[in-house]
Short mmCIF file of C-alpha atoms and ligand atoms in Angstrom, two decimals:
data_model
loop_
_atom_site.label_atom_id
_atom_site.label_comp_id
_atom_site.label_asym_id
_atom_site.label_seq_id
_atom_site.Cartn_x
_atom_site.Cartn_y
_atom_site.Cartn_z
CA MET A 817 69.89 179.98 93.47
CA ARG A 818 67.05 181.74 95.26
CA LEU A 819 64.09 183.02 93.26
CA TYR A 820 60.86 184.81 94.07
CA ASN A 821 57.83 182.66 93.39
CA THR A 822 54.61 184.56 92.67
CA LEU A 823 52.83 181.38 93.70
CA GLY A 824 53.14 181.65 97.46
CA ARG A 825 54.74 185.08 97.20
CA LYS A 826 58.10 184.27 98.69
CA ILE A 827 61.75 183.88 97.83
CA GLN A 828 62.73 180.24 97.85
CA ASP A 829 65.61 177.94 96.96
CA LEU A 830 65.34 176.43 93.53
CA HIS A 831 64.89 172.66 93.44
CA PRO A 832 64.82 171.37 89.85
CA ILE A 833 62.42 168.51 89.24
CA LYS A 834 65.10 166.54 87.42
CA PRO A 835 68.50 167.06 89.05
CA GLY A 836 70.87 169.00 86.80
CA GLU A 837 68.17 170.12 84.38
CA ILE A 838 65.61 172.86 84.32
CA GLY A 839 62.59 173.51 82.12
CA VAL A 840 61.54 177.11 81.59
CA TYR A 841 58.45 178.25 79.70
CA ALA A 842 58.23 181.90 78.71
CA CYS A 843 54.93 183.33 77.53
CA GLY A 844 55.92 184.68 74.16
CA PRO A 845 54.73 187.47 71.91
CA THR A 846 51.39 187.97 70.22
CA VAL A 847 52.62 188.51 66.70
CA TYR A 848 50.25 191.15 65.37
CA TRP A 849 52.57 194.14 65.75
CA PHE A 850 56.21 194.97 66.52
CA ALA A 851 57.31 194.24 70.07
CA HIS A 852 57.68 197.44 72.07
CA VAL A 853 60.53 198.07 74.46
CA GLY A 854 58.26 197.10 77.39
CA ASN A 855 57.74 193.64 75.93
CA LEU A 856 61.46 193.44 75.31
CA ARG A 857 62.26 194.25 78.94
CA THR A 858 60.38 191.08 79.88
CA TYR A 859 62.46 189.00 77.46
CA VAL A 860 65.72 190.54 78.72
CA PHE A 861 64.64 189.40 82.20
CA VAL A 862 63.95 185.87 80.91
CA ASP A 863 67.34 185.83 79.20
CA VAL A 864 69.14 186.83 82.41
CA LEU A 865 67.26 184.07 84.23
CA ARG A 866 68.20 181.55 81.59
CA ARG A 867 71.86 182.59 81.55
CA ALA A 868 72.04 182.60 85.35
CA LEU A 869 70.57 179.09 85.49
CA ALA A 870 73.01 177.85 82.85
CA ARG A 871 75.92 179.51 84.63
CA SER A 872 75.00 177.70 87.82
CA GLY A 873 75.55 174.43 85.96
CA LEU A 874 71.98 173.51 85.04
CA LYS A 875 71.05 172.27 81.59
CA VAL A 876 68.32 174.70 80.60
CA LYS A 877 65.50 173.96 78.20
CA LEU A 878 63.69 177.17 77.32
CA VAL A 879 60.42 177.07 75.46
CA MET A 880 58.79 180.27 74.23
CA ASN A 881 55.41 180.15 72.51
CA VAL A 882 54.30 182.35 69.64
CA THR A 883 50.68 183.45 69.91
CA ASP A 884 49.39 183.69 66.37
CA VAL A 885 45.70 183.10 67.05
CA GLY A 886 43.09 183.58 69.75
CA HIS A 887 44.47 186.53 71.77
CA LEU A 888 41.53 188.90 71.88
CA SER A 889 41.91 192.64 72.24
CA SER A 890 41.22 192.32 75.95
CA ASP A 891 43.09 189.57 77.80
CA ALA A 892 39.73 188.05 78.67
CA ASP A 893 37.14 186.95 76.14
CA GLU A 894 36.04 190.33 74.91
CA GLY A 895 36.85 192.13 71.70
CA GLU A 896 38.28 190.87 68.50
CA ASP A 897 41.19 188.56 67.75
CA LYS A 898 44.31 190.78 67.56
CA MET A 899 45.31 189.03 64.34
CA LEU A 900 42.06 190.12 62.66
CA ILE A 901 42.61 193.72 63.72
CA ALA A 902 46.07 193.57 62.09
CA MET A 903 44.62 191.99 58.93
CA ARG A 904 42.28 194.91 58.48
CA ARG A 905 45.04 197.41 59.21
CA GLU A 906 47.49 195.92 56.73
CA GLY A 907 45.34 194.18 54.15
CA LYS A 908 47.36 190.96 54.48
CA THR A 909 46.44 187.42 55.44
CA ALA A 910 46.59 186.49 59.12
CA TYR A 911 49.42 184.05 58.40
CA ASP A 912 51.46 186.66 56.54
CA ILE A 913 51.07 189.03 59.46
CA ALA A 914 51.97 186.38 62.00
CA ARG A 915 55.12 185.28 60.18
CA PHE A 916 56.22 188.86 59.47
CA TYR A 917 56.00 189.98 63.09
CA GLU A 918 57.43 186.72 64.39
CA GLU A 919 60.48 187.31 62.21
CA ALA A 920 60.75 190.92 63.40
CA PHE A 921 60.53 189.69 67.01
CA VAL A 922 63.26 187.10 66.56
CA LYS A 923 65.44 189.78 64.97
CA ASP A 924 64.90 192.05 67.98
CA LEU A 925 65.87 189.24 70.34
CA GLY A 926 69.07 188.70 68.35
CA ARG A 927 69.92 192.39 68.46
CA LEU A 928 69.51 192.33 72.23
CA ASN A 929 71.78 189.26 72.45
CA ILE A 930 68.91 187.25 73.91
CA LEU A 931 69.82 183.61 73.38
CA PRO A 932 67.38 181.74 71.12
CA ALA A 933 64.84 179.52 72.84
CA ASP A 934 65.24 175.77 72.41
CA ALA A 935 61.77 175.69 70.89
CA MET A 936 59.37 178.40 69.72
CA PRO A 937 56.11 176.55 69.13
CA ARG A 938 53.32 178.43 67.39
CA ALA A 939 49.75 178.12 68.61
CA THR A 940 48.46 177.45 65.07
CA ASP A 941 50.83 174.48 64.69
CA HIS A 942 49.48 172.85 67.85
CA ILE A 943 45.72 172.95 67.45
CA GLU A 944 45.33 169.20 67.92
CA GLY A 945 47.08 169.20 71.30
CA GLN A 946 44.83 172.04 72.42
CA ILE A 947 41.69 170.23 71.31
CA ASP A 948 42.87 167.10 73.15
CA MET A 949 43.33 169.06 76.33
CA ILE A 950 39.87 170.64 76.06
CA LYS A 951 38.45 167.14 75.56
CA ARG A 952 40.12 166.01 78.78
CA LEU A 953 38.72 169.05 80.58
CA GLU A 954 35.30 168.17 79.21
CA LYS A 955 35.64 164.59 80.36
CA ASN A 956 36.70 165.73 83.83
CA GLY A 957 33.62 167.95 84.09
CA PHE A 958 35.22 171.40 83.93
CA THR A 959 33.50 172.76 80.82
CA TYR A 960 30.16 173.99 79.57
CA GLN A 961 28.96 175.11 76.17
CA THR A 962 27.41 178.45 75.20
CA ALA A 963 26.28 179.70 71.80
CA ASP A 964 29.75 181.02 71.03
CA GLY A 965 32.05 178.46 72.56
CA ILE A 966 33.25 176.05 75.20
CA TYR A 967 34.05 177.64 78.56
CA PHE A 968 36.01 176.63 81.64
CA ASP A 969 33.80 176.58 84.71
CA THR A 970 36.02 178.10 87.39
CA SER A 971 33.50 177.33 90.14
CA LYS A 972 34.40 173.64 89.66
CA LEU A 973 37.99 174.23 90.74
CA PRO A 974 38.20 175.23 94.42
CA GLU A 975 41.85 176.29 94.03
CA TYR A 976 41.04 178.77 91.25
CA GLY A 977 42.78 182.07 91.98
CA MET A 978 45.80 180.57 93.74
CA LEU A 979 48.30 182.77 91.89
CA SER A 980 46.80 186.20 92.37
CA GLY A 981 44.91 185.37 95.54
CA GLN A 982 41.86 186.74 93.76
CA LYS A 983 38.60 185.00 94.39
CA ALA A 984 35.76 184.75 91.87
CA GLU A 985 33.59 186.85 94.22
CA ASP A 986 36.15 189.68 94.24
CA LYS A 987 35.93 189.89 90.51
CA LYS A 988 32.17 189.94 90.62
CA ALA A 989 32.16 192.86 93.03
CA GLY A 990 34.95 194.70 91.26
CA ALA A 991 35.54 195.36 87.61
CA ARG A 992 32.84 195.28 84.98
CA VAL A 993 32.95 191.86 83.35
CA GLU A 994 31.25 191.07 80.06
CA MET A 995 29.30 188.01 81.18
CA GLY A 996 27.49 186.98 78.02
CA GLU A 997 26.40 183.43 78.77
CA LYS A 998 29.24 182.87 81.22
CA LYS A 999 28.23 181.32 84.53
CA ASN A 1000 30.96 183.00 86.60
CA PRO A 1001 32.91 186.20 85.91
CA THR A 1002 36.22 184.32 86.04
CA ASP A 1003 35.14 181.65 83.51
CA PHE A 1004 37.01 181.83 80.23
CA ALA A 1005 36.82 180.50 76.69
CA LEU A 1006 38.65 177.30 75.76
CA TRP A 1007 37.27 177.12 72.24
CA LYS A 1008 35.45 179.83 70.32
CA ILE A 1009 33.02 178.68 67.69
CA SER A 1010 33.63 180.90 64.70
CA PRO A 1011 30.72 182.96 63.41
CA SER A 1012 30.97 181.14 60.06
CA THR A 1013 28.95 178.26 61.55
CA SER A 1014 26.03 180.50 62.36
CA SER A 1015 26.29 183.52 60.05
CA GLY A 1016 28.07 182.12 56.99
CA HIS A 1017 30.94 184.59 57.52
CA LYS A 1018 34.31 182.92 56.91
CA ARG A 1019 37.15 183.34 59.39
CA GLU A 1020 40.60 182.85 57.97
CA MET A 1021 42.01 181.04 60.98
CA GLU A 1022 39.62 178.27 61.94
CA TRP A 1023 39.78 174.55 62.52
CA GLU A 1024 37.39 171.61 62.80
CA SER A 1025 36.70 170.48 66.34
CA PRO A 1026 34.18 168.31 68.19
CA TRP A 1027 32.33 171.56 69.04
CA GLY A 1028 32.21 173.01 65.56
CA LYS A 1029 34.58 175.03 63.43
CA GLY A 1030 36.42 177.59 65.44
CA PHE A 1031 39.62 178.60 67.13
CA PRO A 1032 41.22 178.09 70.54
CA GLY A 1033 40.97 180.55 73.40
CA TRP A 1034 44.26 182.27 74.14
CA HIS A 1035 45.15 180.48 77.40
CA ILE A 1036 44.86 176.87 76.27
CA GLU A 1037 47.89 177.06 73.94
CA CYS A 1038 50.27 177.62 76.84
CA SER A 1039 48.92 174.75 78.95
CA ALA A 1040 48.94 172.38 75.97
CA MET A 1041 52.33 173.35 74.54
CA SER A 1042 54.14 173.60 77.88
CA LYS A 1043 52.97 170.07 78.65
CA GLN A 1044 54.03 168.81 75.23
CA TYR A 1045 57.50 170.37 75.36
CA LEU A 1046 58.32 170.32 79.07
CA GLY A 1047 55.88 167.94 80.72
CA ALA A 1048 53.59 168.71 83.66
CA PRO A 1049 54.59 169.93 86.10
CA PHE A 1050 57.70 171.71 84.85
CA ASP A 1051 60.08 173.99 86.72
CA ILE A 1052 59.68 177.70 85.94
CA HIS A 1053 57.01 179.69 84.13
CA THR A 1054 57.67 183.35 83.26
CA GLY A 1055 55.80 186.32 81.88
CA GLY A 1056 55.02 189.96 82.46
CA ILE A 1057 53.18 191.05 85.61
CA ASP A 1058 49.96 191.61 83.63
CA HIS A 1059 49.70 187.85 83.15
CA VAL A 1060 49.17 187.12 86.84
CA PRO A 1061 45.43 187.75 87.26
CA VAL A 1062 44.05 186.27 84.03
CA HIS A 1063 46.35 184.39 81.68
CA HIS A 1064 48.44 182.50 84.20
CA GLU A 1065 45.58 181.91 86.58
CA ASN A 1066 43.72 180.31 83.68
CA GLU A 1067 46.73 178.29 82.54
CA ILE A 1068 47.04 176.85 86.05
CA ALA A 1069 43.33 176.01 86.07
CA GLN A 1070 43.50 174.23 82.71
CA THR A 1071 46.48 172.06 83.59
CA GLN A 1072 45.02 171.32 87.00
CA GLY A 1073 41.69 170.35 85.45
CA ALA A 1074 43.08 168.28 82.59
CA GLU A 1075 46.18 166.69 84.12
CA GLY A 1076 45.45 166.92 87.83
CA VAL A 1077 48.80 168.58 88.55
CA LEU A 1078 50.23 172.03 89.07
CA GLU A 1079 51.43 173.36 85.71
CA ALA A 1080 54.74 174.78 87.00
CA ASN A 1081 56.44 174.90 90.38
CA VAL A 1082 57.84 178.43 90.19
CA TRP A 1083 56.08 181.43 88.62
CA MET A 1084 58.16 184.50 87.87
CA HIS A 1085 56.84 187.81 86.61
CA GLY A 1086 58.67 190.84 85.32
CA GLU A 1087 57.36 194.27 86.31
CA PHE A 1088 56.43 196.78 83.64
CA LEU A 1089 58.56 199.24 81.81
CA THR A 1090 56.72 202.54 82.10
CA VAL A 1091 57.12 205.75 80.15
CA ASP A 1092 56.88 209.06 81.99
CA GLY A 1093 55.74 206.99 84.95
CA GLY A 1094 52.70 205.67 83.07
CA LYS A 1095 51.53 203.14 80.56
CA MET A 1096 52.99 202.96 77.09
CA SER A 1097 50.41 203.41 74.42
CA LYS A 1098 50.30 204.19 70.77
CA SER A 1099 47.70 206.91 71.22
CA LEU A 1100 49.93 208.75 73.70
CA GLY A 1101 52.79 208.52 71.21
CA ASN A 1102 55.09 207.02 73.84
CA LEU A 1103 55.32 203.48 72.58
CA PHE A 1104 58.77 202.72 71.21
CA THR A 1105 60.22 199.79 69.34
CA LEU A 1106 63.84 198.73 69.23
CA ASP A 1107 64.01 200.21 65.73
CA ASP A 1108 62.90 203.57 67.15
CA LEU A 1109 65.79 203.43 69.60
CA MET A 1110 68.25 202.44 66.91
CA SER A 1111 67.12 205.14 64.52
CA ARG A 1112 68.00 207.64 67.26
CA GLY A 1113 71.51 206.21 67.35
CA TYR A 1114 71.28 203.92 70.39
CA ASP A 1115 72.91 200.53 70.46
CA PRO A 1116 70.35 197.78 71.31
CA LEU A 1117 72.77 196.56 73.97
CA ALA A 1118 72.48 199.95 75.66
CA PHE A 1119 68.79 199.11 76.18
CA ARG A 1120 69.86 195.74 77.59
CA TYR A 1121 72.26 197.51 79.96
CA PHE A 1122 69.50 199.98 80.87
CA CYS A 1123 67.24 197.07 81.93
CA PHE A 1124 69.86 195.86 84.41
CA GLY A 1125 69.61 199.14 86.32
CA ALA A 1126 66.37 198.00 88.00
CA HIS A 1127 65.48 194.70 89.63
CA TYR A 1128 63.09 192.77 87.40
CA ARG A 1129 60.37 192.95 90.05
CA THR A 1130 60.38 196.74 90.21
CA LYS A 1131 58.96 199.15 87.67
CA LEU A 1132 61.47 200.77 85.38
CA ASN A 1133 60.77 204.16 83.89
CA PHE A 1134 61.94 204.71 80.34
CA THR A 1135 63.33 208.15 79.48
CA TRP A 1136 65.72 209.17 76.75
CA GLU A 1137 68.03 210.66 79.40
CA ALA A 1138 68.21 207.35 81.23
CA LEU A 1139 68.85 205.49 77.99
CA THR A 1140 71.62 207.96 77.12
CA ALA A 1141 73.18 207.37 80.52
CA ALA A 1142 73.09 203.61 79.85
CA GLN A 1143 74.65 204.12 76.42
CA ASN A 1144 77.42 206.25 77.95
CA ALA A 1145 78.10 203.67 80.64
CA LEU A 1146 78.29 200.92 78.04
CA ASN A 1147 80.62 203.00 75.88
CA ARG A 1148 82.84 203.64 78.85
CA LEU A 1149 82.88 199.96 79.72
CA ARG A 1150 83.90 199.08 76.18
CA GLU A 1151 86.63 201.72 76.16
CA ILE A 1152 88.05 200.46 79.43
CA VAL A 1153 88.19 196.81 78.40
CA ARG A 1154 89.72 197.74 75.04
CA GLY A 1155 92.76 198.93 76.95
CA TRP A 1156 93.08 195.73 78.99
CA ASP A 1157 95.24 192.66 78.50
CA THR A 1158 93.51 189.56 77.17
CA PRO A 1159 92.11 187.20 79.84
CA GLY A 1160 94.68 185.40 81.96
CA ASN A 1161 94.34 182.08 83.74
CA VAL A 1162 93.22 183.56 87.02
CA GLY A 1163 90.24 185.80 87.69
CA CYS A 1164 89.27 187.73 90.80
CA ALA A 1165 87.38 185.31 93.04
CA ASP A 1166 86.17 187.90 95.54
CA HIS A 1167 84.57 190.04 92.86
CA GLU A 1168 83.12 187.00 91.11
CA ASN A 1169 81.58 185.87 94.38
CA ALA A 1170 80.08 189.29 95.01
CA PHE A 1171 78.56 189.22 91.53
CA LEU A 1172 77.19 185.69 92.02
CA ALA A 1173 75.74 186.57 95.41
CA ALA A 1174 73.72 189.31 93.69
CA ILE A 1175 72.61 187.29 90.65
CA GLU A 1176 71.74 184.18 92.65
CA ASP A 1177 69.67 186.31 94.99
CA ASP A 1178 66.60 186.49 92.73
CA LEU A 1179 68.55 188.04 89.82
CA ASN A 1180 69.58 191.26 91.51
CA THR A 1181 71.04 192.91 88.41
CA PRO A 1182 71.55 196.42 89.91
CA GLU A 1183 73.79 194.91 92.59
CA ALA A 1184 75.50 192.67 90.07
CA LEU A 1185 76.26 195.74 87.92
CA ALA A 1186 77.68 197.52 90.95
CA ALA A 1187 79.86 194.46 91.63
CA MET A 1188 81.11 194.57 88.05
CA TRP A 1189 82.05 198.26 88.24
CA LYS A 1190 83.76 197.74 91.58
CA MET A 1191 85.89 195.03 90.01
CA ILE A 1192 86.62 197.13 86.93
CA GLU A 1193 87.90 199.98 89.05
CA ASP A 1194 89.98 197.73 91.32
CA ALA A 1195 93.44 198.87 90.23
CA SER A 1196 95.11 196.42 92.62
CA LEU A 1197 94.37 193.65 90.12
CA PRO A 1198 96.17 193.09 86.81
CA THR A 1199 93.97 193.78 83.81
CA SER A 1200 94.37 190.18 82.59
CA ALA A 1201 92.59 189.01 85.78
CA ARG A 1202 89.93 191.67 85.38
CA SER A 1203 89.42 190.63 81.74
CA ARG A 1204 88.81 187.09 82.83
CA THR A 1205 86.35 188.17 85.50
CA VAL A 1206 84.48 190.57 83.25
CA LEU A 1207 83.97 187.68 80.82
CA PHE A 1208 82.73 185.52 83.67
CA MET A 1209 80.17 188.17 84.55
CA ASP A 1210 79.25 188.71 80.92
CA GLN A 1211 78.05 185.11 80.66
CA VAL A 1212 75.02 186.46 82.51
CA PHE A 1213 74.99 190.08 81.36
CA GLY A 1214 75.40 189.18 77.69
CA LEU A 1215 76.85 192.57 76.72
CA LYS A 1216 79.30 191.01 74.24
CA LEU A 1217 82.28 192.50 76.05
CA GLY A 1218 84.52 189.76 74.66
CA GLU A 1219 84.41 191.60 71.33
CA PHE A 1220 86.17 194.58 72.91
CA ILE A 1221 88.68 193.19 75.41
CA GLY A 1222 92.28 193.90 74.44
CA LYS A 1223 91.32 195.58 71.17
CA PRO A 1224 92.42 199.19 71.30
CA VAL A 1225 90.90 201.35 68.60
CA GLU A 1226 93.23 201.57 65.64
CA VAL A 1227 93.16 205.11 64.41
CA PRO A 1228 94.24 205.70 60.79
CA GLU A 1229 96.94 208.32 60.12
CA ASP A 1230 94.59 210.76 58.35
CA VAL A 1231 92.22 210.77 61.32
CA LYS A 1232 95.15 211.34 63.71
CA MET A 1233 96.19 214.35 61.64
CA LEU A 1234 92.67 215.77 61.66
CA VAL A 1235 92.57 215.38 65.45
CA GLN A 1236 95.89 217.24 65.75
CA ALA A 1237 94.61 220.00 63.48
CA ARG A 1238 91.48 220.23 65.64
CA GLU A 1239 93.60 220.55 68.77
CA ALA A 1240 95.51 223.39 67.17
CA ALA A 1241 92.25 225.12 66.18
CA ARG A 1242 90.93 224.75 69.73
CA LYS A 1243 94.10 226.21 71.20
CA ALA A 1244 93.71 229.16 68.84
CA LYS A 1245 90.06 229.39 69.99
CA ASP A 1246 88.92 228.96 66.39
CA TRP A 1247 85.72 227.12 67.38
CA LYS A 1248 84.25 227.20 63.90
CA GLU A 1249 87.25 225.38 62.45
CA SER A 1250 87.38 223.00 65.38
CA ASP A 1251 83.70 222.08 64.83
CA ARG A 1252 84.27 221.63 61.11
CA LEU A 1253 87.16 219.26 61.82
CA ARG A 1254 85.05 217.33 64.32
CA ASP A 1255 82.45 216.79 61.55
CA GLU A 1256 85.20 215.77 59.13
CA ILE A 1257 86.45 213.23 61.68
CA ALA A 1258 82.90 211.93 62.10
CA THR A 1259 82.56 211.30 58.35
CA ARG A 1260 85.53 208.93 58.72
CA GLY A 1261 83.75 206.94 61.41
CA PHE A 1262 85.41 208.39 64.52
CA THR A 1263 84.41 210.69 67.33
CA VAL A 1264 86.69 212.85 69.37
CA GLU A 1265 86.06 213.88 72.95
CA ASP A 1266 88.02 216.36 74.96
CA GLY A 1267 89.33 214.36 77.90
CA LEU A 1268 91.25 215.52 80.92
CA HIS A 1269 94.56 214.52 79.34
CA GLY A 1270 93.88 215.55 75.76
CA PRO A 1271 91.59 214.32 72.99
CA VAL A 1272 90.09 210.83 73.22
CA ILE A 1273 89.41 209.18 69.85
CA LYS A 1274 86.66 206.59 69.58
CA LYS A 1275 85.12 204.58 66.81
CA ALA A 1276 81.67 205.99 66.14
P1 AMP B 894 52.14 190.30 74.32
O1 AMP B 894 52.87 190.29 73.01
O2 AMP B 894 51.15 191.39 74.47
O3 AMP B 894 51.55 188.93 74.65
O4 AMP B 894 53.24 190.61 75.43
C1 AMP B 894 54.49 189.99 75.46
C2 AMP B 894 55.09 190.07 76.85
O5 AMP B 894 55.39 191.43 77.20
C3 AMP B 894 54.20 189.53 77.95
O6 AMP B 894 54.99 188.72 78.81
C4 AMP B 894 53.70 190.77 78.65
O7 AMP B 894 53.42 190.49 79.99
C5 AMP B 894 54.89 191.70 78.50
N1 AMP B 894 54.61 193.15 78.59
C6 AMP B 894 53.60 193.84 78.02
N2 AMP B 894 53.71 195.16 78.28
C7 AMP B 894 54.83 195.33 79.02
C8 AMP B 894 55.51 196.44 79.63
N3 AMP B 894 55.06 197.70 79.50
N4 AMP B 894 56.65 196.21 80.33
C9 AMP B 894 57.11 194.95 80.47
N5 AMP B 894 56.54 193.86 79.93
C10 AMP B 894 55.40 194.02 79.23
ZN1 ZN B 895 51.11 182.05 77.99
#
């Protein structure tokens, strides 16, 4: 398999550290709100990666963290902890909020047929490991203390910036950075001393540490937990493209400073899902959750299918029209395989190879989809062979096509009669009656479409 590595910016052959096995760490959600469909695009990408690796014969261990403390409202060290913002909004405890949104996230993953991670460690359950790592950084001379915390001194690590190619000086010249007592603009918090120590104000999430009561910075959890669950270095680290300049740069620095090794060999980043060509945001009213899609009648797997239409390293623009097109394509796919024979013993090697060539070329899902449709429409092959091959491809696509193959829709007699009556009304150009009958059919859980060769009945 060939994958694009952000570190080094090139496509390269994959060489697992331990032959036959592969460790993948996916930066997980910050559980202070529902995941939006942009977040979910990133996890669909990770799932395709994981399934493609497993299909190629590797034993995959996927670890996805849950950020339930320390992620401030900017990805750097400014603003408030996102959990505290949610506490104020909802009048609940930070832990109640974290568990509620974690559960909602896991439910979304299930609805998208994203396979569960082998471990989903929470930051708040791994405070000790994070403190240990900060202690090692301290011992190795990479930290300094300010009034509000312990910081990583990026000037002590000559390789800092290796992922984004961004140098500390560039940052100084560029964006406005809240320096506070920081020595360098790229320095970042490892441990934040909670205000309770100085002002008597009590923070709900805080822990004892050698530097005073407080809470970890956002980045340290990923370095500490990835090491605990996968070792250092491990094989593949994933996340959204926004993680390149800050979060992942800082993770690399921490592991380098504490363990003296590169955190992960391959770094993969999914591009953003945009809406109307721009950023999704609540204030613009264009931020959608999976529930929003479902309440408009879309199948979550239609969103999954929609994601495959663009390579993970290109932007994908979300529109309702595009989602409708994906839903229609998925419906058509299901209808087609319903009419097929169950899988035989032989598939279609040429089509399978075309599909694999696309997937193993840095997860080229648009080409893999095209290969699937080409196979589906290849009438020279018996449907039993096509069934087998579509299942082969669905190991990676995860569209649950197995639930549809060889299962024609069974239409009850009363629905058949209503459809006949509707045909008669249409022939008589009685559109009012024909519409009424369509609604009547819908109340029984079926839809009827006017196909080229007569009405096509589908389960709604
Ligand atoms: P968060 O919960 O904010 O930590 O984000 C979870 C994941 O979603 C991270 O990997 C982000 O990089 C990713 N992400 C955030 N916004 C988008 C977007 N619009 N499109 C794709 N991925 C995104
Ligand atoms: Zn992370």
